[in-house]
Short mmCIF file of C-alpha atoms in Angstrom, two decimals:
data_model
loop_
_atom_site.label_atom_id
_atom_site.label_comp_id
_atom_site.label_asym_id
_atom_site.label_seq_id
_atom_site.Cartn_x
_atom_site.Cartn_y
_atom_site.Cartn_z
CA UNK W 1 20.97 -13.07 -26.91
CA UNK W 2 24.31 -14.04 -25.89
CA UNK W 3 25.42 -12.86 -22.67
CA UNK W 4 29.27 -11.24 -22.20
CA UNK W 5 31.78 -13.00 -19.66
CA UNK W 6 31.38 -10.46 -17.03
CA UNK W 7 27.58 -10.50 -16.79
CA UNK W 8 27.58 -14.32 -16.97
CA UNK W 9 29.93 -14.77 -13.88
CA UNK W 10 27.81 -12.16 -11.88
CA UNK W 11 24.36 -14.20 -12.58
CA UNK W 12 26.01 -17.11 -10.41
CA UNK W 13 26.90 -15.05 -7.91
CA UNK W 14 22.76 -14.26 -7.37
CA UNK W 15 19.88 -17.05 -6.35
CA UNK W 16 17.74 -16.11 -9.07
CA UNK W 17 14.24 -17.90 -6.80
CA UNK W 18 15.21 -15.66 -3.38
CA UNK W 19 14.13 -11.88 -2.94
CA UNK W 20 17.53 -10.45 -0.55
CA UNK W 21 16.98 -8.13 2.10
CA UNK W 22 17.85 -4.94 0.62
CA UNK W 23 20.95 -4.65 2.05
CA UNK W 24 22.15 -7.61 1.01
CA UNK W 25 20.72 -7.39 -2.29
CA UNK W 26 22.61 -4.07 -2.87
CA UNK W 27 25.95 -5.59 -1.72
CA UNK W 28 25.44 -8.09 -4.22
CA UNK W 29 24.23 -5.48 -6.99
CA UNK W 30 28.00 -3.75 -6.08
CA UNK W 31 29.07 -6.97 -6.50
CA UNK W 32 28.10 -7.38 -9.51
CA UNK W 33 28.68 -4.32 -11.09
CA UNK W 34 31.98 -5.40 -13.38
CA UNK W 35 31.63 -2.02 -15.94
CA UNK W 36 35.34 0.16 -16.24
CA UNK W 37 32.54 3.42 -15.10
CA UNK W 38 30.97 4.10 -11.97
CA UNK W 39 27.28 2.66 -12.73
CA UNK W 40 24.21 3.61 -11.96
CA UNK W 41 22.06 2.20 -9.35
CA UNK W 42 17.96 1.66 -10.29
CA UNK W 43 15.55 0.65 -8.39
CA UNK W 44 12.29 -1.14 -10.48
CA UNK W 45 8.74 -1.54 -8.82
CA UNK W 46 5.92 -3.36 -9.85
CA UNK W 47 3.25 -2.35 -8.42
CA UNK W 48 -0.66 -3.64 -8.21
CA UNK W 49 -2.77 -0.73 -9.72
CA UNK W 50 -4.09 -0.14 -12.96
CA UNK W 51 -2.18 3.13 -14.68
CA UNK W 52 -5.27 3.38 -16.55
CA UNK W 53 -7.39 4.92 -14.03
CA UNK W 54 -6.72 7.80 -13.01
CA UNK W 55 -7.68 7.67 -9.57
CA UNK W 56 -4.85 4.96 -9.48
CA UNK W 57 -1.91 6.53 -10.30
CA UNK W 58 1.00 6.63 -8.45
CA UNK W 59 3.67 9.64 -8.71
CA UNK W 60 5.82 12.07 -6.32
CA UNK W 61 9.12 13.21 -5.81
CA UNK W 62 11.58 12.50 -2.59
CA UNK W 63 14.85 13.93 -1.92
CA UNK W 64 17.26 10.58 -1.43
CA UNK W 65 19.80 11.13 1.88
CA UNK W 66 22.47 10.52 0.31
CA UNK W 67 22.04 11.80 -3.64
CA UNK W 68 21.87 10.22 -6.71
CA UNK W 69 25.55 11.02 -7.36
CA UNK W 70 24.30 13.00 -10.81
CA UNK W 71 24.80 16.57 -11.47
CA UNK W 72 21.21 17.80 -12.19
CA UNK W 73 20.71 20.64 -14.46
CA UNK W 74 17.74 22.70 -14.21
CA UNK W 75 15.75 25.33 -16.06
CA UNK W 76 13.36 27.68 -14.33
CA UNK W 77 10.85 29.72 -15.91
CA UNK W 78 9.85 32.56 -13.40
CA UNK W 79 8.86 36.41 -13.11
CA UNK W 80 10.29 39.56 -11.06
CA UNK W 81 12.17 38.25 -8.10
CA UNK W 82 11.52 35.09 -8.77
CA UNK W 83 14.32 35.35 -11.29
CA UNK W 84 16.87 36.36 -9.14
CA UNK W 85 15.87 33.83 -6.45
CA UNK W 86 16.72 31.00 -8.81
CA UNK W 87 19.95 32.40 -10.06
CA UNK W 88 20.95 32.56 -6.50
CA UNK W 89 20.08 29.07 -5.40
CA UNK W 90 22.22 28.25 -8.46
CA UNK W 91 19.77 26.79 -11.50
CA UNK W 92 22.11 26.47 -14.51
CA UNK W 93 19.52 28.02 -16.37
CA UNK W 94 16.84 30.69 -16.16
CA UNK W 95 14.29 31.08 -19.17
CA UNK W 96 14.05 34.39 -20.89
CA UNK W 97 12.12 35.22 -23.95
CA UNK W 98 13.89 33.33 -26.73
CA UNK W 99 14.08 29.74 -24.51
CA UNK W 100 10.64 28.82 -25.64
CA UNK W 101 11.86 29.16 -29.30
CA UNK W 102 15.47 27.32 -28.64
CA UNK W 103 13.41 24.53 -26.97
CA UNK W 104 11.12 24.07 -29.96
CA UNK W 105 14.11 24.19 -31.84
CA UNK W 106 16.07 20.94 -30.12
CA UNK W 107 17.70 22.94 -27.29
CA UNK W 108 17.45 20.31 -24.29
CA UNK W 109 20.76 21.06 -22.29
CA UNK W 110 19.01 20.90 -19.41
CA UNK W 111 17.44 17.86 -16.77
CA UNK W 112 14.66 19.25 -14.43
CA UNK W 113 12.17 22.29 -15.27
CA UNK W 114 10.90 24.12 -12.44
CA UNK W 115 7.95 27.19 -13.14
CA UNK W 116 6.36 29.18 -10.89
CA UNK W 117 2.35 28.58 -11.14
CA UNK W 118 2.06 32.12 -13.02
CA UNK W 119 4.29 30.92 -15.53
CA UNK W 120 3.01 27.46 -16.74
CA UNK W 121 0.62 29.76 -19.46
CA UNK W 122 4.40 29.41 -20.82
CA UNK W 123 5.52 26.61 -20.26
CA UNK W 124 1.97 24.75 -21.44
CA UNK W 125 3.42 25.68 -24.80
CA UNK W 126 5.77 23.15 -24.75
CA UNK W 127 3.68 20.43 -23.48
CA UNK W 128 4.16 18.79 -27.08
CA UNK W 129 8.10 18.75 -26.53
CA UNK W 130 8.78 18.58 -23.06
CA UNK W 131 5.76 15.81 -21.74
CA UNK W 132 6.95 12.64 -24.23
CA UNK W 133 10.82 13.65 -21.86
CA UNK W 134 8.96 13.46 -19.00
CA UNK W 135 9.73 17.14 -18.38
CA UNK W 136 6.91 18.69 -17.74
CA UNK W 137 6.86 20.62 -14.06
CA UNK W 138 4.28 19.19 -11.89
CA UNK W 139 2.88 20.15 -8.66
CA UNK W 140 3.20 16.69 -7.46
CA UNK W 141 6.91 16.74 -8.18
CA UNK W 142 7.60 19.84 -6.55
CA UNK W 143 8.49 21.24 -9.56
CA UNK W 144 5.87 23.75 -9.59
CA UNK W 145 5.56 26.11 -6.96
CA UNK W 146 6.81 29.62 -6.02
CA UNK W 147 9.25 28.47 -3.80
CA UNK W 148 12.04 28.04 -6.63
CA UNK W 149 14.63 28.29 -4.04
CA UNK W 150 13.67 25.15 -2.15
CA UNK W 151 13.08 23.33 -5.26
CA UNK W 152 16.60 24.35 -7.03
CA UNK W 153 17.94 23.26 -3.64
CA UNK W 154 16.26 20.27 -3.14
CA UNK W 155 16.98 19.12 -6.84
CA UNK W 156 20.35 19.68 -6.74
CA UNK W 157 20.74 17.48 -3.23
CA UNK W 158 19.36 14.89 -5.36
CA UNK W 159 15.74 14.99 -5.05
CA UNK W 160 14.11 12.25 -7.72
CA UNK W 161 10.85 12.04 -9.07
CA UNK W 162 9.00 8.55 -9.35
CA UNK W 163 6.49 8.09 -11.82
CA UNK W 164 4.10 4.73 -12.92
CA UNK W 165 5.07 3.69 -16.36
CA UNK W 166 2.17 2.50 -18.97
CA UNK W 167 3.28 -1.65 -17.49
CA UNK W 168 2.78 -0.21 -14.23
CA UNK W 169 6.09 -0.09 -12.95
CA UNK W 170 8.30 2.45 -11.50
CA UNK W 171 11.84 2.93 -12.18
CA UNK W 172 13.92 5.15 -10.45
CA UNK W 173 17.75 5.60 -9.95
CA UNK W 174 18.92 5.54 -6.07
CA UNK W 175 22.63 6.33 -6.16
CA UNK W 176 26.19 4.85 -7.81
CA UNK W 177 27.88 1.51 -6.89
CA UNK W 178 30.41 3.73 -5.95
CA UNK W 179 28.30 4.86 -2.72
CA UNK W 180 28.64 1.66 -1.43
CA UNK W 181 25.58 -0.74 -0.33
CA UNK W 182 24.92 1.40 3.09
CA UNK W 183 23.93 4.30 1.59
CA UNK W 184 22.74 2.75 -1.29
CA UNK W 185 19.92 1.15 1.31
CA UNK W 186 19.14 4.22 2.95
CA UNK W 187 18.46 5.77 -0.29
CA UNK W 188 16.07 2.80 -1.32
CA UNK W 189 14.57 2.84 1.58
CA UNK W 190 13.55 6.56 1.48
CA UNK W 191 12.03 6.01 -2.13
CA UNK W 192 10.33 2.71 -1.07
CA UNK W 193 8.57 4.65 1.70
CA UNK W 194 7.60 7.55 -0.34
CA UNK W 195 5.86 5.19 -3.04
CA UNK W 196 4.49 3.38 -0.33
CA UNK W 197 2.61 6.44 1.19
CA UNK W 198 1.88 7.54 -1.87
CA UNK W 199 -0.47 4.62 -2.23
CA UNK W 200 -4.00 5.45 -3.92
CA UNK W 201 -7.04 4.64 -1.82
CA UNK W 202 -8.27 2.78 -5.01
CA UNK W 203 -5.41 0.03 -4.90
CA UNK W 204 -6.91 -3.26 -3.57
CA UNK W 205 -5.14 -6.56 -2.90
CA UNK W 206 -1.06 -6.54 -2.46
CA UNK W 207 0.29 -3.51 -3.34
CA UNK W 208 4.14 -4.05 -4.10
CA UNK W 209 4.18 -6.72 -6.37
CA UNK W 210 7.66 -7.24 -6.67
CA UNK W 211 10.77 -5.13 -6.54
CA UNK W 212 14.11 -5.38 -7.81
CA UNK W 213 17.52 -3.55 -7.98
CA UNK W 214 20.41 -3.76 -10.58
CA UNK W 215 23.20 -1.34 -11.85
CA UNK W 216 23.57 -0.25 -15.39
CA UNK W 217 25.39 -3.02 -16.86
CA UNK W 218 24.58 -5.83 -14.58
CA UNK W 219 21.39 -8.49 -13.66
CA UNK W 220 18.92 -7.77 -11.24
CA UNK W 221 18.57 -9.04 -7.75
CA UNK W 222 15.08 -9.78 -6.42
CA UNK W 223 14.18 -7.38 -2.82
CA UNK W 224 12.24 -8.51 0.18
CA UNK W 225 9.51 -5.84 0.39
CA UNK W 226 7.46 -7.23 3.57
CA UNK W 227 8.94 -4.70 6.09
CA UNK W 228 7.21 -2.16 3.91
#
């Protein structure tokens, strides 16, 4: 596939054999980043464990320092109080008895769901539609729990969720070239220390097997992962 102009002269700007401290490796990636819009950041993980076993997999949520510079909508399904507690900590949405049947009919305005555990008898009916998004709530993601408040909150601060894929890798956004490479590292380092202690007892041999951080539009730069 022929490569544009703008991606081209970024490649030379990167040694393609050296992993970067991730500072410099994020300088570079704002560097690099030569698109007319604000690009995203994403951070991609290769980890050694088999996503196959299920005492091996590797998923959580963190809230990044400094955001991921998206505005998160979410969608809580909740009872009595718990209603009113979400539309004060400001959800965009709050599920009533016809947003089971507008999901299942293609509505999907929204980005997170949260439920409260009382409610997932609900919420399990949309398994079929919401899981293949990877928008199912989950305990492990915080996305479950009573305390909608905190988790509206802590969403909208620009809490992420990091997840194996089926190649055993983890992709996850960290920020905007915009936020410039400073907070850009302290945002990859908060997610490279969750994964990290979120590492199964069943992993053997090196765990991080490499890491590596590009924007939307431009090439990836390899990251030093020893100090974690």
């Amino acid at each position: 596939m022929k490569q544009g102009k703008k991606y081209v002269d970024s490649v030379k700007l990167i040694d393609s054999t050296k992993a970067y401290d991730s500072s410099e490796a994020l300088d570079l990636v704002c560097q690099t980043a030569k698109a007319k819009f604000d690009e995203t950041v994403e951070l991609h993980v290769r980890l050694g464990v088999d996503s196959r076993h299920a005492d091996q997999q590797v998923r959580g949520a963190v809230v990044l320092p400094n955001g991921t510079g998206k505005t998160v909508r979410t969608l809580v399904f909740a009872k009595g109080e718990k209603i009113q507690a979400a539309i004060d900590a400001g959800s965009d949405f709050v599920a009533d008895d016809d947003t089971v049947k507008k999901i299942n009919d293609g509505w999907m305005d929204f980005d997170v769901v949260i439920a409260t555990p009382d409610m997932m008898g609900v919420v399990g009916r949309l398994g079929k539609v919401l899981g293949p998004k990877g928008l199912m709530p989950s305990p492990k993601a915080g996305t479950v729990t009573m305390d909608v408040t905190k988790a509206v909150n802590e969403i909208k601060a620009g809490k992420v969720e990091y997840r194996l894929d089926k190649t055993n890798i983890i992709h996850c956004p960290i920020g905007k070239v915009s936020f410039g490479a400073e907070k850009l590292t302290e945002n990859l380092n908060t997610l490279l220390g969750a994964v990290v202690k979120a590492k199964p007892a069943a992993a053997k041999g090196q765990y991080i097997r490499s890491c590596v951080v590009a924007s939307t539009m431009g090439p990836g730069v390899k990251v030093n992962t020893a100090k974690f």
